[in-house]
Coordinates of C-alpha atoms in Angstrom, one line a residue:
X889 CA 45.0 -56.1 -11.4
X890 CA 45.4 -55.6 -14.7
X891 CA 47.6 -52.7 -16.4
X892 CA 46.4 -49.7 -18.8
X893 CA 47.8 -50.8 -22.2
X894 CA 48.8 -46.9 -22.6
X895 CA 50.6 -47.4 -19.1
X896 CA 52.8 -50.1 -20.8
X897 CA 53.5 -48.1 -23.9
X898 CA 54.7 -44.9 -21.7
X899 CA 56.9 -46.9 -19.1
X900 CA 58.2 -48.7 -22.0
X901 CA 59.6 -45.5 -23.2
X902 CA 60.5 -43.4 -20.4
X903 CA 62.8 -47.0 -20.2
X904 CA 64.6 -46.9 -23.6
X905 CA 65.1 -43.1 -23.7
X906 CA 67.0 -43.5 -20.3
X907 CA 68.9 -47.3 -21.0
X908 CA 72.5 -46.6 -22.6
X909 CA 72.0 -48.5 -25.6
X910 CA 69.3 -51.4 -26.5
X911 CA 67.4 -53.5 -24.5
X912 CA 65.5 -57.2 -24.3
X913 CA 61.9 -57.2 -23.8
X914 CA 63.3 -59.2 -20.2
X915 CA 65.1 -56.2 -19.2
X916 CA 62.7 -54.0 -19.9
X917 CA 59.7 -56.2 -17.8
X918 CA 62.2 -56.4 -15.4
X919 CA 62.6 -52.2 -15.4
X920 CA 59.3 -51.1 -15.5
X921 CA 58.0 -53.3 -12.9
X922 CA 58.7 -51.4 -10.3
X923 CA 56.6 -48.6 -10.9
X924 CA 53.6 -50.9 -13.0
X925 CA 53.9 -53.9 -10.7
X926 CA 53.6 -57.2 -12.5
X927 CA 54.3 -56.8 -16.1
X928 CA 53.9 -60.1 -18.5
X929 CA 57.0 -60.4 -21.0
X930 CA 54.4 -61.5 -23.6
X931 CA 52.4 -57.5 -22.9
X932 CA 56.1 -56.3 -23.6
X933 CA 56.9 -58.3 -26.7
X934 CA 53.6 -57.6 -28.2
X935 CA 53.9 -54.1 -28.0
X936 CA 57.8 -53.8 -29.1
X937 CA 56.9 -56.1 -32.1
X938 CA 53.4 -53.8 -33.2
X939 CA 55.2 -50.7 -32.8
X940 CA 58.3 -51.6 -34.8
X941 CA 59.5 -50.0 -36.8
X942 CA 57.7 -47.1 -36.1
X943 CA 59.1 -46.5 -32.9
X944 CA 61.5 -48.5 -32.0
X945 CA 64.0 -50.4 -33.9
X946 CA 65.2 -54.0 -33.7
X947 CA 69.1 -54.0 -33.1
X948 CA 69.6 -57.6 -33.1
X949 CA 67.2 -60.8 -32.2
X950 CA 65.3 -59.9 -29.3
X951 CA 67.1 -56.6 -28.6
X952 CA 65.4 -53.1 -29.4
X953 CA 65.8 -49.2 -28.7
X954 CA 64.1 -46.6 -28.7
X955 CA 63.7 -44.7 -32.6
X956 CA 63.6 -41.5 -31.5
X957 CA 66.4 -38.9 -32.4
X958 CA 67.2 -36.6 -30.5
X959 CA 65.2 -37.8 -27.5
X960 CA 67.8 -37.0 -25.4
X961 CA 67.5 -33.5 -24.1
X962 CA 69.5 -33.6 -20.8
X963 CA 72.4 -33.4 -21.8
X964 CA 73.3 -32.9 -25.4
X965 CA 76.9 -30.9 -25.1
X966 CA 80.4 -33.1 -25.5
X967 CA 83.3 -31.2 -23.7
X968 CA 86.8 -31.9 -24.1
X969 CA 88.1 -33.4 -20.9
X970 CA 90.9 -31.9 -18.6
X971 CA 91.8 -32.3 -15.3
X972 CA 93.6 -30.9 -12.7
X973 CA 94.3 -32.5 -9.1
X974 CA 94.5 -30.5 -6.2
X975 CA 96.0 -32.7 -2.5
X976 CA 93.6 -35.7 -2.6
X977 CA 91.0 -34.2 -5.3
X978 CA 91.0 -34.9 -8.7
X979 CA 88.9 -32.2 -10.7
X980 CA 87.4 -33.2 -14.0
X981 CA 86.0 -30.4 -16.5
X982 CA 83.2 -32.8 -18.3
X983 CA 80.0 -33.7 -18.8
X984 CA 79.3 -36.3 -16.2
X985 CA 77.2 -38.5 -18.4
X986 CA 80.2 -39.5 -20.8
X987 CA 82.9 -39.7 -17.9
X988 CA 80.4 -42.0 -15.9
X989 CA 80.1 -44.0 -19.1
X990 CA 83.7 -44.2 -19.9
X991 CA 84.9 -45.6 -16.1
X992 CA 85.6 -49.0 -14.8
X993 CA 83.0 -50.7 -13.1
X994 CA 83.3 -50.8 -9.5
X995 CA 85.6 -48.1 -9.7
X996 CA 83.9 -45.8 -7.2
X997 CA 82.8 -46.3 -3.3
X998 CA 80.8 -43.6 -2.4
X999 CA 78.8 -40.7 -3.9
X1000 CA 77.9 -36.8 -2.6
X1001 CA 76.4 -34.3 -4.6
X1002 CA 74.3 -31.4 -4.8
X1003 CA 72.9 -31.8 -8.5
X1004 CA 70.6 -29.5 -10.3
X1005 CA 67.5 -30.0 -8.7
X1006 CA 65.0 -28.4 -11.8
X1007 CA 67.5 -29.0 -14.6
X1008 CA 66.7 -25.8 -15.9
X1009 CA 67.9 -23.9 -13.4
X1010 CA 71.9 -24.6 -14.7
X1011 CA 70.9 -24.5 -18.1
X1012 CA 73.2 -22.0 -20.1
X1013 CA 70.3 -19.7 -20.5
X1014 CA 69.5 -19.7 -16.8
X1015 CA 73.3 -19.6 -15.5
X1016 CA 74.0 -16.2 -17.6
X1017 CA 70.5 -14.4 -15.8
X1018 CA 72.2 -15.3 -12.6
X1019 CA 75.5 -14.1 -13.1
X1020 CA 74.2 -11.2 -14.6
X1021 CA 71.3 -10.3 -11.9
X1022 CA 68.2 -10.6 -13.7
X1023 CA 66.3 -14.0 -12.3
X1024 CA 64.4 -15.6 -14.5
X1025 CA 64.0 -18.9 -12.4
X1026 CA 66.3 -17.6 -10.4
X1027 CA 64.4 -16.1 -7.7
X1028 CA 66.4 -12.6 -6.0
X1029 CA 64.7 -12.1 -2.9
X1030 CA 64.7 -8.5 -1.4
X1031 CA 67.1 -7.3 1.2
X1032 CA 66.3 -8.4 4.6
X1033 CA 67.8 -6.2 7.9
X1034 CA 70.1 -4.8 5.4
X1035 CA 71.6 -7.8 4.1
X1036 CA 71.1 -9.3 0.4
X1037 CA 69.5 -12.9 0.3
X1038 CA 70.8 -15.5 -2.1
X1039 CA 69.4 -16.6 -5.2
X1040 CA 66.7 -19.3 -5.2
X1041 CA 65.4 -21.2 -7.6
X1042 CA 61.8 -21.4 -7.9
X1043 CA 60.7 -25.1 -8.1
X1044 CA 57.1 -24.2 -7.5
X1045 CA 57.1 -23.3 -11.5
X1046 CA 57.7 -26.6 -12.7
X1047 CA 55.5 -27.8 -15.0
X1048 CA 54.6 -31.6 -15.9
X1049 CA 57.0 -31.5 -18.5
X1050 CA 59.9 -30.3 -16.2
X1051 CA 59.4 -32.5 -13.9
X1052 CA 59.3 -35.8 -16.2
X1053 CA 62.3 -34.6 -17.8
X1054 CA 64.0 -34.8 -14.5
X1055 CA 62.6 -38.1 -13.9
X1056 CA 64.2 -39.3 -17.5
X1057 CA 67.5 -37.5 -16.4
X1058 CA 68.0 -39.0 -12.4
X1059 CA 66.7 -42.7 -14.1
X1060 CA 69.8 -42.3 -16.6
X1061 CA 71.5 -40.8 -13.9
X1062 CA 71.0 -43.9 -11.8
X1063 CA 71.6 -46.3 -14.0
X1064 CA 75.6 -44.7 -14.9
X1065 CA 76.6 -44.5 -11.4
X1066 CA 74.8 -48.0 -10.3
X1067 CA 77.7 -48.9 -13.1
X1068 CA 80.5 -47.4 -11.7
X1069 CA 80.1 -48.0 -7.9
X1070 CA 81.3 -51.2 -5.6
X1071 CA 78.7 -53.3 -3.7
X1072 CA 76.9 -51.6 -0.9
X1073 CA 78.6 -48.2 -2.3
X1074 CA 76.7 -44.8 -0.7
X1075 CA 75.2 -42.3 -3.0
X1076 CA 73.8 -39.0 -1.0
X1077 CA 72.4 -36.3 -3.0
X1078 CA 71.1 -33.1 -1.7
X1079 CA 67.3 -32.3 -2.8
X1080 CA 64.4 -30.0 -1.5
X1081 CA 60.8 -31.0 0.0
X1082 CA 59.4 -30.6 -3.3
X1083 CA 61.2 -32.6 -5.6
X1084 CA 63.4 -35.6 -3.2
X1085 CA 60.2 -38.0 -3.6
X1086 CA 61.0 -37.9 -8.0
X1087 CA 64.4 -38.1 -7.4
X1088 CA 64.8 -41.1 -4.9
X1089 CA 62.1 -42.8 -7.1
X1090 CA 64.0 -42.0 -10.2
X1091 CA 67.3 -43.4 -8.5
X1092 CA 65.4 -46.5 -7.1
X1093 CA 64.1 -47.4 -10.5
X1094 CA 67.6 -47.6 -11.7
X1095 CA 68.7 -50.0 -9.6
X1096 CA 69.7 -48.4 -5.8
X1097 CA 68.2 -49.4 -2.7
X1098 CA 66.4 -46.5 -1.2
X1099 CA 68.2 -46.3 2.0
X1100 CA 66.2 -43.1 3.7
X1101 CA 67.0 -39.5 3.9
X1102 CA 69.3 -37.2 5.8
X1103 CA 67.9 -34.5 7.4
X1104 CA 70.0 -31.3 7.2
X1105 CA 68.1 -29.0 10.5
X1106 CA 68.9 -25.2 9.3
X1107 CA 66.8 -22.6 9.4
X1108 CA 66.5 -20.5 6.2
X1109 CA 64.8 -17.3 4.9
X1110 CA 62.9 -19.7 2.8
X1111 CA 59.4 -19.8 2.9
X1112 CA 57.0 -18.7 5.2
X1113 CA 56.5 -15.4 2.9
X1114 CA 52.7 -13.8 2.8
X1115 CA 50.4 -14.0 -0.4
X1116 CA 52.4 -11.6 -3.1
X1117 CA 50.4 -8.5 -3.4
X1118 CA 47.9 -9.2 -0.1
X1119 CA 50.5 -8.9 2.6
X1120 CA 48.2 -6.5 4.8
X1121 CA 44.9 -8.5 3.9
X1122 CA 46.2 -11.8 4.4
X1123 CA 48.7 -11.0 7.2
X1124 CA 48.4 -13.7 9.1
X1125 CA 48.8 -16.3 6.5
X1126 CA 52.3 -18.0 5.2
X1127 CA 52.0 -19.4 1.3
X1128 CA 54.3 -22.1 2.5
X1129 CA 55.9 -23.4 5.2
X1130 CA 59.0 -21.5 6.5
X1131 CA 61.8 -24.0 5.4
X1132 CA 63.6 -25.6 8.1
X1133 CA 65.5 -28.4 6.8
X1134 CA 67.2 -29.9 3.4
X1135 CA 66.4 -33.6 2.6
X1136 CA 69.2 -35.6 1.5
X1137 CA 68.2 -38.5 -0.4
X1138 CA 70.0 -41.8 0.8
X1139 CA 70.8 -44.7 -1.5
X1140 CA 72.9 -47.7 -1.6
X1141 CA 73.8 -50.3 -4.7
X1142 CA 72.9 -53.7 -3.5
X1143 CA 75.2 -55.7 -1.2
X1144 CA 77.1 -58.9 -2.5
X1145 CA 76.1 -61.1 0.3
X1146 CA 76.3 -59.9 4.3
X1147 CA 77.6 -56.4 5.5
X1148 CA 80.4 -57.6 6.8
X1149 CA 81.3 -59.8 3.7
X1150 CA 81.1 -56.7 1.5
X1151 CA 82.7 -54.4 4.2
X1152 CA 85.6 -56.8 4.0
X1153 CA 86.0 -57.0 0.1
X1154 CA 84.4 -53.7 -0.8
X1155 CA 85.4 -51.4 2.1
X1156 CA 81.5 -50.0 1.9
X1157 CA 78.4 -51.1 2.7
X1158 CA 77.5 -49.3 6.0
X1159 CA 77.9 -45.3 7.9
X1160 CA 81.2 -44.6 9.7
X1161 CA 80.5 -43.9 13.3
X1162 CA 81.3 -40.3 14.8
X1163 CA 83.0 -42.3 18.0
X1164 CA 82.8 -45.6 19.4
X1165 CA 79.8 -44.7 21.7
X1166 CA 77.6 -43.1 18.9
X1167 CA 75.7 -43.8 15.4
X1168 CA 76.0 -41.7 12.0
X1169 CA 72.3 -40.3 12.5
X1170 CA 70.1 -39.3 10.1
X1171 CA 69.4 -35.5 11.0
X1172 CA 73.0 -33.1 10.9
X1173 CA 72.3 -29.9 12.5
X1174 CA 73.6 -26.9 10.3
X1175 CA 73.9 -23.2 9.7
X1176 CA 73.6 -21.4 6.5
X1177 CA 76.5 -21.4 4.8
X1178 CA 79.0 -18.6 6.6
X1179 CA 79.3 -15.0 3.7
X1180 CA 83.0 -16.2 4.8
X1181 CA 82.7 -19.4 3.1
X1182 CA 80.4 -17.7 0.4
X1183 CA 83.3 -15.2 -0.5
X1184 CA 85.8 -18.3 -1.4
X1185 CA 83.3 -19.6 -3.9
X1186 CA 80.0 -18.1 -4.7
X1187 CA 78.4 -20.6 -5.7
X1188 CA 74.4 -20.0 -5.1
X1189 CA 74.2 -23.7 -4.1
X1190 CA 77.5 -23.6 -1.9
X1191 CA 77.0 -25.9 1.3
X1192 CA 79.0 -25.3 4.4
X1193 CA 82.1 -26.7 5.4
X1194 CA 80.9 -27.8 8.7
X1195 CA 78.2 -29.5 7.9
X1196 CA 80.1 -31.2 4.7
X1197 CA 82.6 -32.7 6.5
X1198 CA 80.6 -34.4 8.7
X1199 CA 78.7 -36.1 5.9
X1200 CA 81.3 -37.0 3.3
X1201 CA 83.2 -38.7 6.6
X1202 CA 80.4 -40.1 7.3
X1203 CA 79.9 -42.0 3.6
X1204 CA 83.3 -44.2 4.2
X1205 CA 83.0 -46.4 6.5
X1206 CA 86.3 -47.9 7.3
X1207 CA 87.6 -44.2 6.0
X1208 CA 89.0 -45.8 2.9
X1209 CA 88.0 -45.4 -1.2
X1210 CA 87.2 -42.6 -3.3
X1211 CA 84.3 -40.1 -3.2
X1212 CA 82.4 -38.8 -6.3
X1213 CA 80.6 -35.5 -6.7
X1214 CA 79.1 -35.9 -10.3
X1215 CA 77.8 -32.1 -10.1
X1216 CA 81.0 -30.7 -8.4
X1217 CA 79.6 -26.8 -8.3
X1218 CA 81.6 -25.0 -6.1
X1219 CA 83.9 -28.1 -5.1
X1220 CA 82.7 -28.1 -1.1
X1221 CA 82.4 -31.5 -1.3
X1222 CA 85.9 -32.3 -2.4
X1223 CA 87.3 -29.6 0.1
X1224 CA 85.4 -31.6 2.8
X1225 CA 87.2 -34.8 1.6
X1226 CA 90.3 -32.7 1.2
X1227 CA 90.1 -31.8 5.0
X1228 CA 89.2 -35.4 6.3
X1229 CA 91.7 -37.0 3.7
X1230 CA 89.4 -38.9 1.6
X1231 CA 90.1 -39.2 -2.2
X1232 CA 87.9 -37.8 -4.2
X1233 CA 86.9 -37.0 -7.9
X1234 CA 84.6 -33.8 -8.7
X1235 CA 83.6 -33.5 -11.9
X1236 CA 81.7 -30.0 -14.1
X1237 CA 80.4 -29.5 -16.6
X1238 CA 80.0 -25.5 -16.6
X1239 CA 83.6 -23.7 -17.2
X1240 CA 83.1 -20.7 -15.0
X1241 CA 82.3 -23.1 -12.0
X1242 CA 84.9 -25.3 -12.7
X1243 CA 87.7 -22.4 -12.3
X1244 CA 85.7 -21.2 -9.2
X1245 CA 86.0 -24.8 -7.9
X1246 CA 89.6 -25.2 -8.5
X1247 CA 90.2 -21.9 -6.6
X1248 CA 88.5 -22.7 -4.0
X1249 CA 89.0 -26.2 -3.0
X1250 CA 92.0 -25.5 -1.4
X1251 CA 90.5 -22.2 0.8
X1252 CA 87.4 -24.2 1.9
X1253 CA 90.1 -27.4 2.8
X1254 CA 91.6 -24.8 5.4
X1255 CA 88.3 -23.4 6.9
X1256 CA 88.0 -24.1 10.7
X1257 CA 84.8 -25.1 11.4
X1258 CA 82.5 -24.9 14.1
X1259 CA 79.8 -26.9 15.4
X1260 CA 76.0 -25.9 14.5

């Protein structure tokens, strides 16, 4: 079946503006193919040679990027870098892009994080609303029983725009972590019913095996609300479903040869069991996240402890490597390693967050949990 030239032209694109640098037409067949099926090289060349140097520019014989400035929207903000470690954590105040592009390859064995699922929703702009109160996509729910409900974002607002920006942004994502982790390396990253499909697709196209998805079971005030202004005449509808579960989207870089090859070289390639007698699953029972836990570090994306720790053992399976949580946010995922006594590096990009992070590692390290 043949391809829509304009099909070509915009996978082409979306390409470059996530590849760190230039690319060969090869590469770039061999990139967009997943998502166009069979490409010819000679479609790809044609189009790179008739559209340069309009829009793309030759770097070097048969290598060519993308001549758009300021294409990059993501992520435009360079931080100076410090650090601090705290028991087996290392805590990085960065943008993730240039740390991930700066490390050793095969330098990192497994990956948890909870990363901003709308991109907009951590933007400067957005943050300050939060912190101060006032929404903006930043949903503040009314009180319910007396108690205040936590910020949500509101990810039915997307629009096209938003949410091929975060294709673009997990794609470049994919491709710096791919990079930086060992053979048969882990990466699970937290998402919601509306938006996992973009992200594991995004993540597969950059090279990771699409492993499945981890169910986290808790029930939520999410959802489930009547039509806005119709309660009484539409009482007994729901808009949406009453949220039940979190998907966590489950990837793996490609294995150098058999499991147990790369288990021995690589230390990764596979779960670690809860005992002897019974399988890492794929659905974690949880609570929300206890106003205990929420006290050491309000974070409005904080996960619990409980639930944490069983996951982030879980990525390890022989118990040894480092852990990294590219979007550190609160830092539960690096007090869960903290507790099992995993290494880990967490790395943030937002200041305030950072200094909540470092605060609270050490408190949410020393929570005693209890079983869902």
């Amino acid at each position: 079946m043949s391809v829509a030239p304009g099909a070509i032209r915009d996978k082409i694109i979306s390409y470059l503006q996530t590849c760190e640098g230039d690319a060969s037409p090869a590469e770039i067949v061999k990139g967009i193919s997943p998502r166009l099926g069979s490409v010819s090289s000679s479609s790809v060349r044609s189009y790179l040679s008739l559209n340069t140097p309009k829009t793309f520019s030759r770097t070097a014989p048969g290598r060519y990027r993308l001549n758009q400035p300021g294409f990059d929207t993501a992520h435009q903000l360079r931080l100076p870098v410090s650090s601090t470690t705290i028991g087996q954590a290392t805590l990085v105040h960065t943008d993730c892009f240039d740390w991930l592009a700066s490390q050793p390859a095969a330098s990192v064995h497994a990956v948890v994080t909870d990363p901003p699922y709308g991109l907009v929703e951590y933007t400067t702009k957005e943050t300050e609303k939060l912190r101060s109160g006032q929404g903006g996509i930043w949903r503040i729910p009314p009180s319910f029983d007396g108690h205040a409900r936590s910020p949500l974002p509101r990810f039915t607002v997307l629009s096209d725009q938003d949410r091929e920006a975060l294709r673009t942004f997990f794609t470049k994502f994919g491709r710096l972590i791919e990079r930086v982790l060992v053979p048969g390396a882990n990466v699970v990253i937290a998402s919601n019913p509306l938006l996992s499909h973009i992200v594991a697709d995004a993540l597969s196209l950059a090279g990771l095996e699409l492993r499945g998805y981890i169910a986290r079971q808790v029930m939520t005030m999410r959802g489930g609300d009547r039509p806005k202004n119709a309660h009484h005449e539409f009482e007994g509808v729901s808009v949406m479903p009453r949220s039940q579960w979190e998907p966590w989207v489950v990837l793996r870089k490609p294995l150098e040869g058999r499991v147990q090859d790369n288990l021995r070289k690589w230390k990764t390639g596979g779960f670690r069991r809860p005992n002897a007698d019974q399988p890492f699953g794929d659905v974690i029972r949880s609570n929300p996240t206890p106003s205990a836990e929420k006290k050491i570090a309000p974070h409005p994306s904080l996960k619990p402890q409980a639930f944490m720790r069983q996951l982030v053992r879980g990525v390890l399976p022989l118990g040894e490597g480092i852990i990294l949580d590219p979007f550190m946010g609160g830092g539960s995922t690096l007090a869960a390693a903290n507790a099992i006594g995993y290494n880990s590096i967490g790395l943030e990009i937002d200041e305030g967050f950072y200094g909540l992070a470092a605060d609270a590692i050490p408190q949410l390290a020393s929570v005693i949990v209890k079983p869902a």
